[in-house]
Short mmCIF file of C-alpha atoms in Angstrom, two decimals:
data_model
loop_
_atom_site.label_atom_id
_atom_site.label_comp_id
_atom_site.label_asym_id
_atom_site.label_seq_id
_atom_site.Cartn_x
_atom_site.Cartn_y
_atom_site.Cartn_z
CA GLY D 1 -98.73 -2.98 -21.28
CA ALA D 2 -95.86 -2.21 -23.60
CA VAL D 3 -96.51 -1.82 -27.31
CA VAL D 4 -94.72 -3.49 -30.18
CA SER D 5 -95.48 -2.45 -33.73
CA GLN D 6 -94.72 -4.04 -37.07
CA HIS D 7 -94.56 -2.51 -40.50
CA PRO D 8 -95.94 -3.24 -42.96
CA SER D 9 -99.01 -5.10 -41.75
CA ARG D 10 -99.25 -6.91 -45.05
CA VAL D 11 -97.15 -7.01 -48.19
CA ILE D 12 -97.45 -8.61 -51.60
CA CYS D 13 -94.34 -9.03 -53.68
CA LYS D 14 -93.12 -10.80 -56.77
CA SER D 15 -91.02 -13.91 -56.56
CA GLY D 16 -87.32 -13.10 -56.45
CA THR D 17 -87.65 -9.75 -54.71
CA SER D 18 -86.62 -8.93 -51.15
CA VAL D 19 -88.97 -7.73 -48.46
CA LYS D 20 -88.07 -5.94 -45.23
CA ILE D 21 -90.27 -6.13 -42.15
CA GLU D 22 -89.74 -3.76 -39.24
CA CYS D 23 -90.41 -4.48 -35.59
CA ARG D 24 -90.39 -1.61 -33.13
CA SER D 25 -90.80 -1.42 -29.38
CA LEU D 26 -92.65 1.85 -28.95
CA ASP D 27 -92.33 2.65 -25.28
CA PHE D 28 -89.53 0.51 -23.95
CA GLN D 29 -86.06 -0.60 -24.88
CA ALA D 30 -85.67 -4.16 -26.04
CA THR D 31 -82.20 -5.61 -26.13
CA THR D 32 -83.65 -8.85 -27.41
CA MET D 33 -86.37 -9.39 -29.96
CA PHE D 34 -87.67 -12.62 -31.44
CA TRP D 35 -88.97 -13.44 -34.90
CA TYR D 36 -91.62 -16.08 -35.52
CA ARG D 37 -93.32 -17.48 -38.58
CA GLN D 38 -96.82 -18.89 -38.58
CA PHE D 39 -98.52 -20.82 -41.35
CA PRO D 40 -102.32 -21.03 -41.56
CA LYS D 41 -103.89 -23.07 -38.77
CA LYS D 42 -100.46 -23.79 -37.36
CA SER D 43 -98.59 -22.67 -34.27
CA LEU D 44 -95.89 -20.03 -34.12
CA MET D 45 -92.44 -21.25 -35.04
CA LEU D 46 -89.46 -19.41 -33.63
CA MET D 47 -87.08 -18.40 -36.40
CA ALA D 48 -84.41 -16.43 -34.63
CA THR D 49 -83.42 -14.39 -31.63
CA SER D 50 -82.29 -10.87 -32.43
CA ASN D 51 -79.84 -9.19 -30.08
CA GLU D 52 -79.07 -5.49 -30.25
CA GLY D 53 -75.61 -4.85 -31.59
CA SER D 54 -74.76 -8.45 -32.34
CA LYS D 55 -75.57 -11.23 -34.76
CA ALA D 56 -78.88 -12.98 -34.55
CA THR D 57 -79.16 -16.54 -33.34
CA TYR D 58 -81.09 -18.70 -35.78
CA GLU D 59 -83.10 -21.79 -34.96
CA GLN D 60 -82.19 -25.05 -36.60
CA GLY D 61 -83.44 -25.25 -40.15
CA VAL D 62 -83.78 -21.51 -40.65
CA GLU D 63 -81.49 -20.14 -43.36
CA LYS D 64 -79.66 -17.11 -42.06
CA ASP D 65 -78.78 -15.93 -45.57
CA LYS D 66 -82.41 -16.15 -46.53
CA PHE D 67 -83.81 -14.35 -43.51
CA LEU D 68 -81.52 -11.45 -42.66
CA ILE D 69 -82.02 -9.94 -39.24
CA ASN D 70 -80.63 -6.61 -38.12
CA HIS D 71 -81.09 -5.19 -34.62
CA ALA D 72 -79.37 -1.84 -34.93
CA SER D 73 -81.01 -0.08 -32.01
CA LEU D 74 -82.76 -0.87 -28.76
CA THR D 75 -86.15 -0.23 -30.32
CA LEU D 76 -85.85 -1.62 -33.83
CA SER D 77 -85.23 -5.01 -35.38
CA THR D 78 -85.70 -5.78 -39.06
CA LEU D 79 -86.26 -9.04 -40.87
CA THR D 80 -85.45 -9.12 -44.56
CA VAL D 81 -86.72 -12.01 -46.61
CA THR D 82 -84.27 -12.19 -49.49
CA SER D 83 -85.17 -13.53 -52.91
CA ALA D 84 -88.64 -14.38 -51.70
CA HIS D 85 -90.47 -17.35 -53.16
CA PRO D 86 -94.10 -18.41 -52.84
CA GLU D 87 -93.22 -20.87 -50.08
CA ASP D 88 -92.06 -17.91 -47.97
CA SER D 89 -95.63 -16.66 -47.89
CA SER D 90 -96.57 -16.67 -44.24
CA PHE D 91 -97.50 -14.59 -41.21
CA TYR D 92 -94.39 -13.14 -39.58
CA ILE D 93 -94.59 -12.04 -35.95
CA CYS D 94 -91.99 -10.36 -33.78
CA SER D 95 -91.84 -10.06 -30.03
CA ALA D 96 -89.77 -7.98 -27.67
CA ARG D 97 -88.72 -8.72 -24.17
CA GLY D 98 -89.79 -6.17 -21.58
CA GLU D 99 -88.06 -5.29 -18.37
CA PRO D 100 -86.72 -8.33 -16.48
CA SER D 101 -89.11 -7.67 -13.64
CA ASP D 102 -92.09 -7.44 -15.97
CA GLN D 103 -94.40 -10.37 -15.49
CA GLU D 104 -95.58 -10.26 -19.06
CA THR D 105 -92.09 -11.24 -20.27
CA GLN D 106 -92.67 -10.86 -23.99
CA TYR D 107 -94.80 -8.43 -25.97
CA PHE D 108 -95.87 -9.47 -29.43
CA GLY D 109 -96.34 -7.34 -32.48
CA PRO D 110 -99.49 -7.50 -34.59
CA GLY D 111 -97.81 -9.54 -37.31
CA THR D 112 -97.00 -9.02 -40.98
CA ARG D 113 -98.68 -11.08 -43.64
CA LEU D 114 -96.40 -11.75 -46.60
CA LEU D 115 -97.72 -13.04 -49.90
CA VAL D 116 -95.20 -13.89 -52.58
CA LEU D 117 -96.63 -14.26 -56.05
CA LEU G 1 -87.24 -26.39 -22.88
CA ALA G 2 -90.24 -28.15 -21.42
CA LYS G 3 -92.70 -29.52 -23.92
CA THR G 4 -96.38 -28.84 -23.44
CA THR G 5 -99.43 -30.86 -24.41
CA GLN G 6 -102.88 -29.34 -24.76
CA PRO G 7 -106.17 -30.45 -26.30
CA ILE G 8 -106.30 -29.45 -29.95
CA SER G 9 -109.75 -27.93 -29.67
CA MET G 10 -112.61 -27.25 -27.27
CA ASP G 11 -116.17 -26.10 -27.72
CA SER G 12 -118.26 -24.09 -25.29
CA TYR G 13 -121.27 -21.82 -25.09
CA GLU G 14 -121.61 -18.25 -24.02
CA GLY G 15 -121.74 -17.76 -20.27
CA GLN G 16 -120.05 -21.03 -19.41
CA GLU G 17 -116.76 -21.48 -17.60
CA VAL G 18 -114.01 -22.99 -19.72
CA ASN G 19 -111.06 -24.87 -18.30
CA ILE G 20 -108.12 -25.69 -20.56
CA THR G 21 -105.54 -28.05 -19.12
CA CYS G 22 -101.93 -28.19 -20.21
CA SER G 23 -99.44 -30.93 -19.40
CA HIS G 24 -95.77 -30.11 -18.89
CA ASN G 25 -94.24 -33.16 -17.24
CA ASN G 26 -90.62 -32.07 -17.55
CA ILE G 27 -91.01 -28.53 -16.27
CA ALA G 28 -87.81 -27.22 -14.66
CA THR G 29 -87.56 -25.77 -11.18
CA ASN G 30 -87.12 -22.21 -12.44
CA ASP G 31 -89.75 -22.38 -15.17
CA TYR G 32 -92.84 -20.25 -15.09
CA ILE G 33 -96.09 -21.15 -16.84
CA THR G 34 -97.51 -18.58 -19.21
CA TRP G 35 -100.69 -18.54 -21.26
CA TYR G 36 -101.24 -16.51 -24.40
CA GLN G 37 -104.34 -15.88 -26.50
CA GLN G 38 -104.22 -15.43 -30.25
CA PHE G 39 -106.93 -14.23 -32.60
CA PRO G 40 -106.68 -14.87 -36.35
CA SER G 41 -104.12 -12.65 -38.09
CA GLN G 42 -102.95 -11.09 -34.84
CA GLY G 43 -99.97 -11.54 -32.57
CA PRO G 44 -100.39 -13.49 -29.33
CA ARG G 45 -101.62 -11.61 -26.32
CA PHE G 46 -100.50 -12.33 -22.76
CA ILE G 47 -103.25 -13.68 -20.52
CA ILE G 48 -101.69 -14.87 -17.29
CA GLN G 49 -98.53 -16.25 -15.76
CA GLY G 50 -97.84 -18.26 -12.65
CA TYR G 51 -95.34 -20.41 -10.84
CA LYS G 52 -97.39 -22.41 -8.37
CA THR G 53 -100.81 -22.63 -6.69
CA LYS G 54 -103.35 -20.18 -8.06
CA VAL G 55 -103.09 -16.88 -9.87
CA THR G 56 -106.05 -14.71 -10.77
CA ASN G 57 -106.35 -11.54 -12.79
CA GLU G 58 -109.19 -9.65 -14.37
CA VAL G 59 -109.58 -12.05 -17.29
CA ALA G 60 -108.61 -15.53 -16.09
CA SER G 61 -107.38 -17.80 -13.34
CA LEU G 62 -104.48 -20.18 -13.49
CA PHE G 63 -104.41 -23.28 -11.32
CA ILE G 64 -101.12 -25.08 -10.80
CA PRO G 65 -100.94 -28.24 -8.67
CA ALA G 66 -98.11 -28.84 -6.25
CA ASP G 67 -96.12 -31.05 -8.65
CA ARG G 68 -96.40 -28.35 -11.37
CA LYS G 69 -96.61 -31.01 -14.07
CA SER G 70 -99.80 -29.50 -15.39
CA SER G 71 -101.76 -26.29 -15.25
CA THR G 72 -105.31 -25.24 -15.96
CA LEU G 73 -106.41 -21.98 -17.48
CA SER G 74 -109.89 -21.05 -16.34
CA LEU G 75 -111.96 -18.53 -18.28
CA PRO G 76 -115.11 -17.51 -16.39
CA ARG G 77 -118.31 -16.91 -18.30
CA VAL G 78 -116.90 -16.93 -21.81
CA SER G 79 -118.33 -14.82 -24.59
CA LEU G 80 -118.20 -15.13 -28.35
CA SER G 81 -115.16 -12.86 -28.39
CA ASP G 82 -113.19 -15.45 -26.42
CA THR G 83 -113.09 -17.65 -29.51
CA ALA G 84 -109.36 -17.90 -30.15
CA VAL G 85 -106.34 -20.15 -29.86
CA TYR G 86 -104.85 -20.46 -26.39
CA TYR G 87 -101.21 -21.37 -25.94
CA CYS G 88 -99.59 -22.74 -22.82
CA LEU G 89 -95.85 -22.16 -22.55
CA VAL G 90 -93.24 -22.96 -19.94
CA GLY G 91 -89.67 -21.89 -19.54
CA ASP G 92 -89.72 -18.11 -19.72
CA SER G 93 -88.93 -16.72 -16.33
CA PRO G 94 -89.35 -13.00 -15.77
CA ASN G 95 -86.36 -12.67 -13.52
CA THR G 96 -83.65 -14.95 -14.83
CA GLY G 97 -82.76 -13.47 -18.17
CA PHE G 98 -83.87 -14.36 -21.61
CA GLN G 99 -85.31 -17.66 -22.59
CA LYS G 100 -86.95 -18.22 -25.91
CA LEU G 101 -90.59 -19.18 -26.05
CA VAL G 102 -91.47 -22.40 -27.82
CA PHE G 103 -95.11 -22.57 -28.82
CA GLY G 104 -96.94 -25.87 -28.81
CA THR G 105 -100.01 -26.67 -30.84
CA GLY G 106 -102.34 -24.54 -28.74
CA THR G 107 -106.03 -25.14 -28.03
CA ARG G 108 -108.57 -23.76 -30.46
CA LEU G 109 -111.57 -22.63 -28.40
CA LEU G 110 -114.87 -22.10 -30.16
CA VAL G 111 -117.58 -20.32 -28.21
CA SER G 112 -121.06 -20.61 -29.65
CA PRO G 113 -124.21 -18.62 -28.87
#
């Protein structure tokens, strides 16, 4: 199946700093990528839909100025957590849509664990 | 988007067959049913997808009754490594453009020796 990577796999930062997380589709082009957040023992929560060359679509309750998403190419989307606070500590997962005829529909990255001190 | 309901947790032993049922009463005509597996600190991994009747692949089977209001993921002869959270999702069709995936609570499967 197709491969989606995320970088970094884990990051620790100080409160007030910004952190950028990269999501790459390694062997296919993804016009749409999705960003999720997952707290311990909880399910994945969709944050936003990232479309190549256009503005991201954010889910209700997700601050777009807090979580900046850029999808500058067909293989890369970035999520920047601005002015991070301890409550932003979470597991962030991206996914990328494969070819329309692909049964697997969405390929998920390995996730990025963010810890804000 | 159709809402799904699954058991919060299930326990099994190595070598047994595990069946996890998911309810999706308001599934739409064009919706497919997809199951994902997630291990701790990893992204979800696709297991199987179906529309109706039965689908089987090398790791699981998916049974969907005629009314499509529920589905059952069947894992044959589970091993310790099948301990994970299993998510049932509906609404993402492979051939009709993009639809976002909405994850429910999932079922936490614990396989014991």
